[in-house]
Short mmCIF file of C-alpha atoms and ligand atoms in Angstrom, two decimals:
data_model
loop_
_atom_site.label_atom_id
_atom_site.label_comp_id
_atom_site.label_asym_id
_atom_site.label_seq_id
_atom_site.Cartn_x
_atom_site.Cartn_y
_atom_site.Cartn_z
CA MET X 1 0.00 0.00 0.00
CA ARG X 2 2.94 2.33 -0.59
CA ALA X 3 1.19 4.35 -3.28
CA LEU X 4 -1.85 4.80 -1.07
CA GLU X 5 0.26 6.06 1.83
CA ASP X 6 2.14 8.45 -0.39
CA LEU X 7 -1.15 9.63 -1.88
CA ARG X 8 -2.63 10.24 1.57
CA GLU X 9 0.36 12.34 2.58
CA ARG X 10 0.15 14.52 -0.55
CA LEU X 11 -3.61 14.96 -0.22
CA GLY X 12 -2.99 15.87 3.41
CA VAL X 13 -0.79 18.76 2.27
CA VAL X 14 -3.58 20.00 -0.01
CA ALA X 15 -6.07 19.73 2.85
CA ASP X 16 -3.75 21.71 5.15
CA LEU X 17 -3.32 24.48 2.57
CA ASP X 18 -7.09 24.66 2.10
CA ALA X 19 -7.68 24.75 5.86
CA ALA X 20 -5.15 27.57 6.25
CA ALA X 21 -6.97 29.49 3.51
CA ALA X 22 -10.26 28.84 5.30
CA VAL X 23 -8.87 30.37 8.50
CA LEU X 24 -7.88 33.49 6.58
CA GLY X 25 -11.25 33.57 4.81
CA TRP X 26 -13.14 33.23 8.10
CA ASP X 27 -11.06 35.98 9.67
CA GLN X 28 -11.72 38.24 6.68
CA GLU X 29 -15.47 37.97 7.23
CA THR X 30 -15.39 38.32 11.02
CA TYR X 31 -12.52 40.28 12.58
CA MET X 32 -10.13 41.53 9.90
CA PRO X 33 -9.85 45.33 9.76
CA PRO X 34 -11.10 46.66 6.41
CA GLY X 35 -7.72 48.13 5.46
CA ALA X 36 -6.19 44.64 5.30
CA ILE X 37 -8.20 43.51 2.30
CA GLU X 38 -5.46 43.77 -0.35
CA ALA X 39 -2.82 41.97 1.68
CA ARG X 40 -5.36 39.29 2.56
CA ALA X 41 -6.37 38.82 -1.07
CA ALA X 42 -2.73 38.24 -2.00
CA GLN X 43 -2.33 35.67 0.79
CA LEU X 44 -5.47 33.83 -0.25
CA THR X 45 -4.44 33.83 -3.91
CA THR X 46 -1.06 32.33 -3.03
CA LEU X 47 -2.62 29.57 -0.93
CA ALA X 48 -5.19 28.79 -3.64
CA ARG X 49 -2.43 28.57 -6.25
CA LEU X 50 -0.26 26.31 -4.08
CA SER X 51 -3.21 24.07 -3.33
CA HIS X 52 -4.18 23.81 -6.99
CA GLU X 53 -0.60 23.13 -8.13
CA THR X 54 -0.04 20.52 -5.45
CA PHE X 55 -3.28 18.75 -6.24
CA THR X 56 -3.07 18.77 -10.04
CA ASP X 57 0.56 17.57 -10.07
CA GLU X 58 1.19 14.64 -12.40
CA LYS X 59 2.53 12.70 -9.40
CA ILE X 60 -0.91 12.68 -7.82
CA GLY X 61 -2.33 11.29 -11.06
CA ARG X 62 0.21 8.47 -11.05
CA LEU X 63 -0.36 7.75 -7.37
CA LEU X 64 -4.10 7.57 -7.93
CA ASP X 65 -3.56 4.97 -10.67
CA ALA X 66 -1.11 3.02 -8.54
CA ALA X 67 -3.35 3.14 -5.47
CA ALA X 68 -6.31 1.96 -7.53
CA THR X 69 -4.20 -1.00 -8.69
CA GLU X 70 -3.11 -1.76 -5.13
CA LEU X 71 -6.72 -1.80 -4.02
CA ASP X 72 -7.97 -3.45 -7.18
CA ALA X 73 -10.52 -0.64 -6.95
CA ASP X 74 -11.57 -0.81 -10.57
CA SER X 75 -13.36 -4.03 -9.83
CA PHE X 76 -15.61 -2.54 -7.16
CA GLY X 77 -19.20 -2.05 -8.19
CA SER X 78 -21.21 0.31 -6.03
CA ASP X 79 -23.01 -2.69 -4.54
CA ASP X 80 -19.70 -4.28 -3.50
CA PRO X 81 -18.99 -3.83 0.24
CA ALA X 82 -15.41 -2.89 -0.65
CA PHE X 83 -16.80 0.17 -2.47
CA ASP X 84 -17.65 1.65 0.94
CA SER X 85 -14.20 1.33 2.46
CA ASP X 86 -12.36 4.54 3.32
CA ASP X 87 -9.48 3.66 1.01
CA ALA X 88 -11.57 2.80 -2.02
CA SER X 89 -13.74 5.87 -1.46
CA LEU X 90 -10.68 8.07 -1.16
CA VAL X 91 -9.25 6.84 -4.45
CA ARG X 92 -12.61 7.05 -6.20
CA VAL X 93 -13.49 10.58 -5.05
CA ALA X 94 -9.95 11.99 -5.37
CA THR X 95 -9.73 10.57 -8.90
CA ARG X 96 -12.97 12.30 -9.82
CA ASP X 97 -11.67 15.58 -8.38
CA TRP X 98 -8.27 15.22 -10.01
CA GLU X 99 -9.66 14.48 -13.45
CA ARG X 100 -11.97 17.44 -13.18
CA ALA X 101 -9.25 19.79 -11.93
CA THR X 102 -6.76 18.76 -14.63
CA LYS X 103 -9.23 19.00 -17.51
CA ILE X 104 -9.63 22.76 -17.11
CA PRO X 105 -6.59 24.58 -18.55
CA ALA X 106 -4.72 26.71 -16.00
CA ASP X 107 -5.20 29.72 -18.24
CA LEU X 108 -8.98 29.27 -18.18
CA VAL X 109 -8.94 28.87 -14.37
CA ALA X 110 -7.10 32.19 -14.09
CA ARG X 111 -9.44 33.95 -16.52
CA LEU X 112 -12.48 32.66 -14.66
CA ALA X 113 -11.07 33.81 -11.32
CA HIS X 114 -10.35 37.24 -12.74
CA ALA X 115 -13.78 37.52 -14.38
CA ALA X 116 -15.44 36.49 -11.13
CA SER X 117 -13.52 39.06 -9.14
CA MET X 118 -14.35 41.85 -11.60
CA GLY X 119 -17.88 40.51 -11.95
CA GLN X 120 -18.60 40.72 -8.23
CA GLN X 121 -17.48 44.31 -8.05
CA ALA X 122 -19.54 45.24 -11.10
CA TRP X 123 -22.54 43.34 -9.75
CA GLN X 124 -22.42 45.23 -6.45
CA ARG X 125 -22.38 48.56 -8.22
CA ALA X 126 -25.05 47.49 -10.71
CA ARG X 127 -27.25 46.28 -7.91
CA GLN X 128 -26.85 49.47 -5.94
CA ALA X 129 -27.87 51.47 -8.99
CA SER X 130 -30.42 48.86 -10.00
CA ASP X 131 -28.88 48.99 -13.46
CA PHE X 132 -28.45 45.66 -15.21
CA SER X 133 -26.54 47.26 -18.09
CA ALA X 134 -23.63 47.96 -15.71
CA PHE X 135 -23.28 44.20 -15.14
CA GLU X 136 -24.25 42.95 -18.58
CA ASP X 137 -20.80 42.78 -20.21
CA HIS X 138 -19.34 41.07 -17.16
CA LEU X 139 -22.04 38.45 -17.20
CA ARG X 140 -21.46 37.89 -20.92
CA THR X 141 -17.77 37.24 -20.23
CA ILE X 142 -18.50 34.95 -17.30
CA LEU X 143 -20.98 33.02 -19.39
CA GLU X 144 -18.53 32.58 -22.28
CA LEU X 145 -15.80 31.35 -19.94
CA THR X 146 -18.29 29.05 -18.21
CA ARG X 147 -19.21 27.57 -21.60
CA ASP X 148 -15.50 27.03 -22.26
CA LYS X 149 -15.21 25.32 -18.90
CA ALA X 150 -18.12 23.01 -19.68
CA GLU X 151 -16.60 22.16 -23.05
CA ALA X 152 -13.24 21.42 -21.42
CA LEU X 153 -14.92 19.13 -18.90
CA GLY X 154 -16.98 17.48 -21.63
CA TYR X 155 -20.58 16.27 -21.65
CA ASP X 156 -22.84 13.95 -23.58
CA ASP X 157 -26.18 15.59 -23.36
CA ARG X 158 -26.55 19.00 -21.77
CA ILE X 159 -23.95 21.72 -21.32
CA TYR X 160 -25.37 22.25 -17.81
CA ASP X 161 -24.40 18.71 -16.73
CA PRO X 162 -20.66 19.21 -16.11
CA LEU X 163 -21.35 22.52 -14.30
CA LEU X 164 -23.95 20.94 -12.04
CA ALA X 165 -21.55 18.07 -11.34
CA GLU X 166 -19.20 20.45 -9.55
CA PHE X 167 -21.81 20.99 -6.85
CA GLU X 168 -24.04 17.93 -7.12
CA PRO X 169 -22.27 14.92 -8.59
CA GLY X 170 -24.47 12.05 -9.70
CA ILE X 171 -27.55 14.08 -10.61
CA SER X 172 -28.30 15.19 -14.18
CA THR X 173 -29.95 18.26 -15.60
CA GLY X 174 -32.70 16.10 -17.08
CA GLU X 175 -33.47 14.53 -13.67
CA ILE X 176 -33.77 17.97 -12.12
CA GLU X 177 -36.11 19.12 -14.88
CA LEU X 178 -38.37 16.17 -14.20
CA LEU X 179 -38.33 16.76 -10.44
CA PHE X 180 -39.03 20.46 -10.87
CA ALA X 181 -41.90 19.79 -13.26
CA THR X 182 -43.57 17.55 -10.69
CA LEU X 183 -42.91 20.00 -7.92
CA ARG X 184 -44.35 22.90 -9.85
CA GLN X 185 -47.45 21.04 -10.90
CA GLU X 186 -48.19 20.03 -7.30
CA LEU X 187 -47.22 23.31 -5.70
CA VAL X 188 -49.21 25.77 -7.79
CA PRO X 189 -52.62 24.73 -6.40
CA ILE X 190 -51.19 24.53 -2.88
CA VAL X 191 -49.89 28.10 -3.02
CA GLU X 192 -53.17 29.29 -4.51
CA ALA X 193 -55.11 27.65 -1.70
CA LEU X 194 -52.83 29.12 0.97
CA THR X 195 -52.87 32.65 -0.36
CA ASP X 196 -56.41 32.80 -1.75
CA GLY X 197 -54.86 34.19 -4.91
CA ALA X 198 -54.36 37.50 -3.10
CA ALA X 199 -50.64 37.32 -2.73
CA ASP X 200 -49.76 38.04 -6.31
CA LYS X 201 -51.10 41.54 -5.91
CA GLY X 202 -48.46 42.14 -3.30
CA GLU X 203 -51.03 42.28 -0.56
CA ILE X 204 -50.80 40.50 2.70
CA PRO X 205 -53.43 37.80 2.66
CA GLY X 206 -55.55 38.01 5.75
CA ARG X 207 -56.05 34.32 6.10
CA LEU X 208 -52.53 33.44 7.11
CA ASP X 209 -51.59 36.84 8.37
CA GLY X 210 -49.10 36.73 5.63
CA SER X 211 -45.93 38.35 4.56
CA PRO X 212 -42.47 37.02 4.07
CA ASP X 213 -41.69 35.11 7.17
CA LYS X 214 -38.23 34.67 6.34
CA ALA X 215 -34.95 34.79 7.99
CA GLU X 216 -32.52 36.15 5.53
CA ARG X 217 -31.47 32.75 4.55
CA PRO X 218 -27.81 32.16 4.74
CA ASP X 219 -26.69 30.06 1.87
CA ARG X 220 -23.48 28.46 0.93
CA VAL X 221 -21.96 29.92 -2.12
CA ASP X 222 -18.55 28.44 -2.34
CA GLY X 223 -19.00 24.76 -1.74
CA SER X 224 -15.38 23.82 -1.55
CA GLU X 225 -14.56 26.33 1.14
CA HIS X 226 -17.89 26.22 2.87
CA ASP X 227 -17.98 29.91 2.54
CA ASP X 228 -21.63 30.42 2.54
CA ASP X 229 -23.12 33.31 0.82
CA SER X 230 -24.37 36.05 0.73
CA ASP X 231 -28.14 36.18 0.50
CA ARG X 232 -28.61 39.92 0.51
CA ALA X 233 -24.91 40.32 -0.02
CA GLY X 234 -24.18 43.64 -1.53
CA ALA X 235 -27.70 44.82 -1.09
CA SER X 236 -26.58 48.39 -1.02
CA GLY X 237 -23.81 47.05 1.13
CA SER X 238 -26.28 47.01 3.96
CA THR X 239 -27.55 44.32 6.19
CA ALA X 240 -30.95 45.90 6.50
CA PRO X 241 -33.73 43.51 7.38
CA PRO X 242 -36.56 42.82 4.97
CA GLN X 243 -39.16 45.52 4.86
CA ILE X 244 -42.15 43.48 5.86
CA ALA X 245 -42.20 41.20 8.85
CA PRO X 246 -45.38 39.69 10.19
CA PRO X 247 -46.12 40.71 13.74
CA PRO X 248 -44.79 40.02 16.30
CA LEU X 249 -41.53 39.29 14.49
CA ASP X 250 -41.05 42.97 13.70
CA ARG X 251 -41.01 44.06 17.33
CA VAL X 252 -37.81 44.90 19.15
CA PHE X 253 -35.73 41.97 20.33
CA ASP X 254 -32.61 42.74 22.32
CA ALA X 255 -29.52 41.59 20.42
CA ALA X 256 -27.70 40.06 23.39
CA ALA X 257 -30.78 38.10 24.43
CA GLN X 258 -31.18 36.85 20.84
CA TRP X 259 -27.58 35.69 20.81
CA ASP X 260 -27.97 33.86 24.14
CA PHE X 261 -31.21 32.20 23.10
CA GLY X 262 -29.69 30.97 19.82
CA VAL X 263 -26.60 29.60 21.56
CA ALA X 264 -28.77 27.80 24.14
CA VAL X 265 -30.79 26.12 21.39
CA ILE X 266 -27.82 24.98 19.33
CA GLU X 267 -26.17 23.63 22.46
CA ASP X 268 -29.33 21.59 22.96
CA PHE X 269 -29.06 20.47 19.32
CA GLY X 270 -25.62 19.12 20.15
CA PHE X 271 -23.26 21.67 18.61
CA ASP X 272 -19.95 21.11 20.36
CA PHE X 273 -18.44 24.39 21.52
CA GLU X 274 -15.27 22.55 22.53
CA HIS X 275 -14.76 21.98 18.83
CA GLY X 276 -16.40 25.03 17.36
CA ARG X 277 -17.51 28.56 17.99
CA GLN X 278 -19.96 31.16 16.76
CA ASP X 279 -19.15 34.72 15.75
CA ARG X 280 -20.88 37.55 13.95
CA SER X 281 -20.60 38.33 10.25
CA ALA X 282 -22.52 40.46 7.79
CA HIS X 283 -23.51 37.35 5.85
CA PRO X 284 -23.90 34.16 7.85
CA PHE X 285 -21.79 31.19 6.85
CA THR X 286 -20.18 28.08 8.26
CA THR X 287 -16.63 27.05 7.68
CA ALA X 288 -14.42 24.35 9.15
CA PHE X 289 -10.66 24.01 9.55
CA SER X 290 -11.15 20.38 10.56
CA ALA X 291 -13.99 18.42 12.13
CA ALA X 292 -12.48 19.52 15.44
CA ASP X 293 -12.78 23.22 14.65
CA VAL X 294 -16.04 24.33 13.07
CA ARG X 295 -16.92 28.02 12.85
CA LEU X 296 -20.48 29.28 12.63
CA THR X 297 -21.37 32.88 12.00
CA THR X 298 -24.68 34.63 12.46
CA ARG X 299 -26.12 38.11 12.42
CA ILE X 300 -28.75 39.72 14.55
CA HIS X 301 -31.40 42.31 13.66
CA GLU X 302 -33.13 43.77 16.68
CA ASP X 303 -36.24 44.57 14.63
CA PHE X 304 -36.44 41.29 12.76
CA LEU X 305 -36.21 38.23 14.98
CA PRO X 306 -36.13 35.47 12.31
CA ALA X 307 -32.80 36.59 10.79
CA GLY X 308 -30.72 35.71 13.83
CA LEU X 309 -32.92 32.96 15.18
CA PHE X 310 -33.34 30.82 12.07
CA GLY X 311 -29.97 31.84 10.65
CA THR X 312 -28.32 30.43 13.76
CA LEU X 313 -30.26 27.16 13.57
CA HIS X 314 -29.51 26.90 9.83
CA GLU X 315 -25.77 27.37 10.20
CA CYS X 316 -25.75 24.99 13.17
CA GLY X 317 -27.19 22.33 10.84
CA HIS X 318 -24.21 22.83 8.52
CA GLY X 319 -21.88 22.85 11.52
CA LEU X 320 -23.22 19.62 13.03
CA TYR X 321 -22.54 17.91 9.69
CA GLU X 322 -18.96 19.19 9.66
CA GLN X 323 -18.38 18.12 13.28
CA GLY X 324 -19.66 14.66 12.45
CA PHE X 325 -17.16 13.55 9.80
CA ALA X 326 -15.36 10.38 10.88
CA PRO X 327 -11.88 11.17 12.28
CA GLU X 328 -10.39 8.71 9.76
CA LEU X 329 -11.40 11.09 6.96
CA ALA X 330 -9.38 14.00 8.35
CA ARG X 331 -6.89 15.63 5.96
CA THR X 332 -8.48 13.96 2.93
CA PRO X 333 -10.91 15.19 0.27
CA LEU X 334 -13.52 12.98 1.97
CA ALA X 335 -13.78 15.31 4.98
CA ASP X 336 -16.49 17.40 3.38
CA GLY X 337 -20.20 17.24 2.64
CA ALA X 338 -21.43 14.67 0.12
CA SER X 339 -22.68 17.52 -2.06
CA LEU X 340 -24.11 20.99 -1.65
CA GLY X 341 -27.59 19.49 -1.75
CA VAL X 342 -26.81 17.11 1.11
CA HIS X 343 -25.14 19.91 3.07
CA GLU X 344 -28.22 22.07 2.63
CA SER X 345 -30.44 19.15 3.63
CA GLN X 346 -28.74 19.19 7.03
CA SER X 347 -29.16 22.93 7.56
CA ARG X 348 -32.77 22.90 6.41
CA LEU X 349 -33.58 19.86 8.54
CA TRP X 350 -32.57 21.68 11.73
CA GLU X 351 -33.79 25.11 10.66
CA ILE X 352 -37.16 24.12 9.28
CA LEU X 353 -38.22 20.55 9.94
CA VAL X 354 -37.14 20.89 13.57
CA GLY X 355 -36.92 24.67 14.13
CA ARG X 356 -40.19 25.71 12.54
CA SER X 357 -42.25 22.82 13.89
CA ARG X 358 -44.99 22.82 16.50
CA PRO X 359 -43.24 20.38 18.87
CA PHE X 360 -40.13 22.55 18.85
CA TRP X 361 -42.01 25.70 19.81
CA ALA X 362 -44.13 23.86 22.35
CA HIS X 363 -40.85 23.47 24.21
CA TYR X 364 -39.03 26.66 23.33
CA PHE X 365 -41.70 29.35 23.09
CA PRO X 366 -42.08 29.78 26.86
CA ARG X 367 -38.31 30.22 27.06
CA LEU X 368 -38.35 32.67 24.16
CA ARG X 369 -41.08 34.68 25.87
CA ASP X 370 -39.03 34.72 29.07
CA SER X 371 -36.14 36.13 27.05
CA PHE X 372 -38.30 38.88 25.49
CA PRO X 373 -41.17 39.56 27.88
CA GLU X 374 -41.94 43.05 26.51
CA SER X 375 -42.24 41.88 22.92
CA LEU X 376 -43.99 38.55 23.36
CA ASP X 377 -46.16 39.03 26.43
CA ASP X 378 -49.41 39.09 24.44
CA ILE X 379 -48.42 36.28 22.06
CA ASP X 380 -49.08 32.58 22.55
CA THR X 381 -47.30 29.60 21.04
CA ASP X 382 -49.88 29.15 18.29
CA ALA X 383 -49.73 32.77 17.16
CA PHE X 384 -45.95 32.65 17.11
CA TYR X 385 -45.95 29.39 15.17
CA ARG X 386 -48.26 30.90 12.58
CA ALA X 387 -46.15 34.03 12.25
CA ILE X 388 -42.96 32.10 11.51
CA ASN X 389 -44.75 29.93 8.94
CA THR X 390 -46.47 32.59 6.89
CA VAL X 391 -46.74 31.85 3.17
CA ARG X 392 -46.71 34.55 0.53
CA PRO X 393 -45.14 34.81 -2.93
CA SER X 394 -42.40 37.42 -2.73
CA LEU X 395 -39.71 38.89 -4.93
CA ILE X 396 -36.56 38.08 -3.00
CA ARG X 397 -35.34 34.49 -2.83
CA VAL X 398 -33.70 34.74 0.57
CA GLU X 399 -36.88 36.14 2.10
CA ALA X 400 -39.14 33.49 0.60
CA ASP X 401 -41.13 31.12 2.80
CA GLU X 402 -40.42 27.40 2.54
CA VAL X 403 -43.44 26.79 0.27
CA THR X 404 -42.71 29.35 -2.44
CA TYR X 405 -38.92 29.21 -2.09
CA ASN X 406 -38.46 26.52 -4.72
CA PHE X 407 -40.17 28.65 -7.38
CA HIS X 408 -37.30 31.10 -7.04
CA ILE X 409 -34.88 28.28 -7.73
CA MET X 410 -36.86 27.08 -10.76
CA VAL X 411 -36.68 30.57 -12.27
CA ARG X 412 -32.89 30.63 -11.93
CA PHE X 413 -32.40 27.06 -13.15
CA GLU X 414 -34.53 27.67 -16.22
CA LEU X 415 -32.70 30.90 -17.08
CA GLU X 416 -29.22 29.41 -16.55
CA ASN X 417 -30.03 26.66 -19.01
CA ALA X 418 -31.55 29.09 -21.50
CA LEU X 419 -28.47 31.35 -21.31
CA LEU X 420 -26.00 28.48 -21.70
CA GLU X 421 -27.92 26.96 -24.58
CA GLY X 422 -28.27 30.31 -26.33
CA ARG X 423 -32.04 30.48 -26.07
CA VAL X 424 -31.89 33.75 -24.13
CA ALA X 425 -29.36 36.50 -24.86
CA VAL X 426 -27.69 38.23 -21.90
CA GLY X 427 -29.17 41.56 -22.97
CA ASP X 428 -32.67 40.09 -22.77
CA LEU X 429 -32.14 38.59 -19.33
CA PRO X 430 -34.05 41.18 -17.24
CA ALA X 431 -37.13 40.74 -19.42
CA ALA X 432 -36.77 36.96 -19.32
CA TRP X 433 -36.42 37.15 -15.53
CA ASN X 434 -39.58 39.18 -15.11
CA ASP X 435 -41.46 36.88 -17.44
CA ALA X 436 -40.36 33.83 -15.44
CA MET X 437 -41.30 35.49 -12.13
CA GLU X 438 -44.74 36.20 -13.52
CA ARG X 439 -45.15 32.60 -14.64
CA TYR X 440 -43.86 30.99 -11.43
CA LEU X 441 -44.84 33.42 -8.70
CA GLY X 442 -47.36 35.76 -10.29
CA ILE X 443 -45.36 38.83 -9.33
CA VAL X 444 -42.93 41.05 -11.20
CA PRO X 445 -40.22 43.21 -9.62
CA ASP X 446 -40.23 46.98 -10.08
CA SER X 447 -36.48 47.08 -10.36
CA ASP X 448 -33.57 44.88 -11.43
CA ALA X 449 -32.16 45.18 -7.92
CA ASP X 450 -35.16 43.25 -6.65
CA GLY X 451 -35.12 41.09 -9.76
CA VAL X 452 -32.32 39.72 -11.87
CA LEU X 453 -29.58 41.43 -9.84
CA GLN X 454 -30.54 40.11 -6.41
CA ASP X 455 -28.15 37.15 -6.11
CA ILE X 456 -24.37 37.14 -6.02
CA HIS X 457 -23.97 33.69 -7.62
CA TRP X 458 -23.70 34.49 -11.32
CA SER X 459 -21.27 37.32 -10.69
CA MET X 460 -18.96 34.78 -9.02
CA GLY X 461 -19.25 32.35 -11.89
CA ALA X 462 -21.29 29.94 -9.73
CA ILE X 463 -23.53 28.68 -12.53
CA GLY X 464 -25.14 25.32 -11.85
CA TYR X 465 -25.33 26.01 -8.13
CA PHE X 466 -28.92 27.13 -7.58
CA PRO X 467 -30.70 23.78 -7.97
CA THR X 468 -28.79 22.43 -4.95
CA TYR X 469 -30.97 24.61 -2.68
CA THR X 470 -34.12 22.87 -3.82
CA LEU X 471 -32.40 19.47 -3.80
CA GLY X 472 -31.45 20.20 -0.19
CA ASN X 473 -35.07 20.91 0.70
CA LEU X 474 -36.26 17.73 -0.97
CA MET X 475 -33.53 15.59 0.57
CA SER X 476 -34.16 17.00 4.05
CA ALA X 477 -37.76 15.78 3.86
CA GLN X 478 -36.73 12.39 2.47
CA ILE X 479 -34.21 11.94 5.26
CA PHE X 480 -36.64 13.15 7.93
CA ALA X 481 -39.34 10.76 6.75
CA ARG X 482 -36.83 7.92 6.85
CA LEU X 483 -35.53 8.70 10.34
CA ARG X 484 -39.06 8.96 11.72
CA GLN X 485 -39.37 5.25 11.01
CA ASP X 486 -36.43 4.58 13.31
CA ILE X 487 -37.41 7.18 15.93
CA PRO X 488 -41.21 6.88 16.17
CA ASP X 489 -41.46 9.27 19.13
CA LEU X 490 -39.35 11.97 17.49
CA ASP X 491 -42.01 14.67 17.99
CA GLU X 492 -42.22 13.89 21.71
CA GLN X 493 -38.44 14.06 21.98
CA ILE X 494 -38.35 17.43 20.18
CA ALA X 495 -41.17 18.70 22.39
CA ALA X 496 -39.02 17.75 25.38
CA GLY X 497 -36.00 19.60 23.94
CA ARG X 498 -34.16 16.33 23.37
CA PHE X 499 -32.17 15.93 20.17
CA ASP X 500 -29.59 13.29 21.08
CA GLU X 501 -31.27 10.43 19.22
CA LEU X 502 -31.91 12.60 16.19
CA LEU X 503 -28.29 13.75 16.04
CA ALA X 504 -26.99 10.23 16.64
CA TRP X 505 -29.10 8.99 13.72
CA LEU X 506 -27.76 11.70 11.42
CA ARG X 507 -24.20 11.06 12.61
CA HIS X 508 -24.46 7.35 11.94
CA ASN X 509 -26.32 7.47 8.66
CA ILE X 510 -24.99 10.64 7.04
CA HIS X 511 -22.37 12.72 8.81
CA ARG X 512 -19.64 10.17 9.43
CA HIS X 513 -19.46 9.26 5.73
CA GLY X 514 -18.40 12.76 4.69
CA ARG X 515 -17.94 12.79 0.96
CA LYS X 516 -17.58 9.04 0.43
CA PHE X 517 -20.88 8.79 -1.42
CA THR X 518 -22.71 10.97 -3.90
CA ALA X 519 -26.16 12.16 -2.86
CA PRO X 520 -27.98 9.40 -4.81
CA GLU X 521 -25.64 6.75 -3.34
CA LEU X 522 -26.16 8.09 0.16
CA LEU X 523 -29.96 8.26 -0.12
CA GLU X 524 -30.00 4.70 -1.46
CA ARG X 525 -27.80 3.44 1.39
CA ILE X 526 -29.95 4.92 4.14
CA GLY X 527 -33.13 3.54 2.62
CA CYS X 528 -34.61 6.73 1.20
CA GLY X 529 -34.76 5.34 -2.33
CA PRO X 530 -34.08 7.61 -5.29
CA LEU X 531 -34.30 11.37 -5.01
CA SER X 532 -37.97 12.34 -4.91
CA ALA X 533 -40.16 15.39 -4.37
CA GLU X 534 -42.92 13.39 -2.72
CA PRO X 535 -41.78 13.39 0.95
CA TRP X 536 -41.28 17.15 0.82
CA LEU X 537 -44.73 17.64 -0.74
CA GLU X 538 -46.17 15.42 2.02
CA HIS X 539 -44.52 17.63 4.61
CA ILE X 540 -45.93 20.77 3.00
CA ARG X 541 -49.44 19.34 2.62
CA GLY X 542 -49.48 18.11 6.21
CA LYS X 543 -48.04 21.20 7.86
CA TYR X 544 -49.87 23.85 5.88
CA GLY X 545 -53.07 21.85 5.67
CA GLU X 546 -53.16 21.89 9.47
CA LEU X 547 -52.24 25.57 9.60
CA SER X 548 -54.84 26.70 7.06
CA GLY X 549 -57.56 24.21 7.88
CA LYS X 550 -57.71 23.34 4.18
CA SER X 551 -57.21 20.06 2.42
CA LEU X 552 -54.13 20.59 0.25
ZN1 LIG I 601 -27.18 26.71 3.95
#
């Protein structure tokens, strides 16, 4: 096993370089003084270059071949028990990464990085001015380079496939189109029933006391570094809360008390503060320097409770995953989430399936009211539960409720494919955006800032990323349905503030495997079957049927 040992050592160096870069990246978003930005950018560029050079070295390619021969790994089918071993998984996943990384010419990597850096700056300015034309040329360049990248990686069917594979290996564009078609067909009547058709006029429907209920959802943008995005990133450079919050969520909630409440909950969830910490940042994210050092960040708005509350629970879900990788995977490419979709399934499971459920608030609402007696004195658990689960079509993805959220993703997925396949020209994108919003959500933005310019992703060259948000939602429900079979009294446990069995189940079935399996392989192994929208739709029908008193 000499090749395998040598391979492990070299991959360990790459992992160390990436972890060092992650420390610098975390510091940049939390404590670094603003004047240090140029020096920090140079340091990060150097580390990224060293990591890339070390990983794409010919020697690694030869060691991967030799290690595969040592293990006889080529003979493993995915149903062979040997397929699951740490060694075979390491060779399989590292080979996939290496082939991908070496297919893209260094020159194209550099041009993409440059275009992304320029693109983000231009996007911020364009968004501030709500002027798409100021971003248009940058997007055209990014799109051309992204097409070149897809061609370099190669594909059989759809140009989107190799781009998607960076974030969600094992799932094709065609599969997502089918899933989304089902989801849309089922969701449209549900949303109509919940909003009485009133929402598309921008009014708050009386029935559910509606309005965007939403924490500014923190999202991961850079999968490999776990640097999450961004949500309202660059929104006039501000971190202003959404304009409309359903009462009582818009009352004043003391920042320190919010922080303490969030920390108390995630300690109950099982986040290990001996091996992690939480700090503040403008845009919440989770990063890890190893499974023994996981960093969460959150932000607090005193006049919008959900941002800090659900943002903290969301990031904790990512953090629990990172803390749960098996120690044997340390310093290898396997010490990471299976995919962005699976990572998001963990954050959404804790944030929504646990954190926005009735049993959860049966336990925690009295404690929340004790923390904020002036703001919640006249509110009971039921009223609070309704407020945090308000459904209403809205313009901004990160403010969307869990029911309409996936429509925002469908809009972006459809447009990304149309752009890449030349069916929509970049110059026509704002009009195409508004048209898609009208078709999916029945509302049209007044400005590009609230429309096509709202997300940072395209400006960073992250094309193929968006569908992983919806995949995460769907997977979270599939996983939750499966674990309920093993933990029949889960609701009672949650209502008692007990999460140890839940976390142990996730650790055993998902977390410890890290990146050994793709999402479809993982779902299959834990008995969820193939990726499906049905468990999520069940969840929505059950929860919102009960809330609205309607049969959905
Ligand atoms: Zn997330």
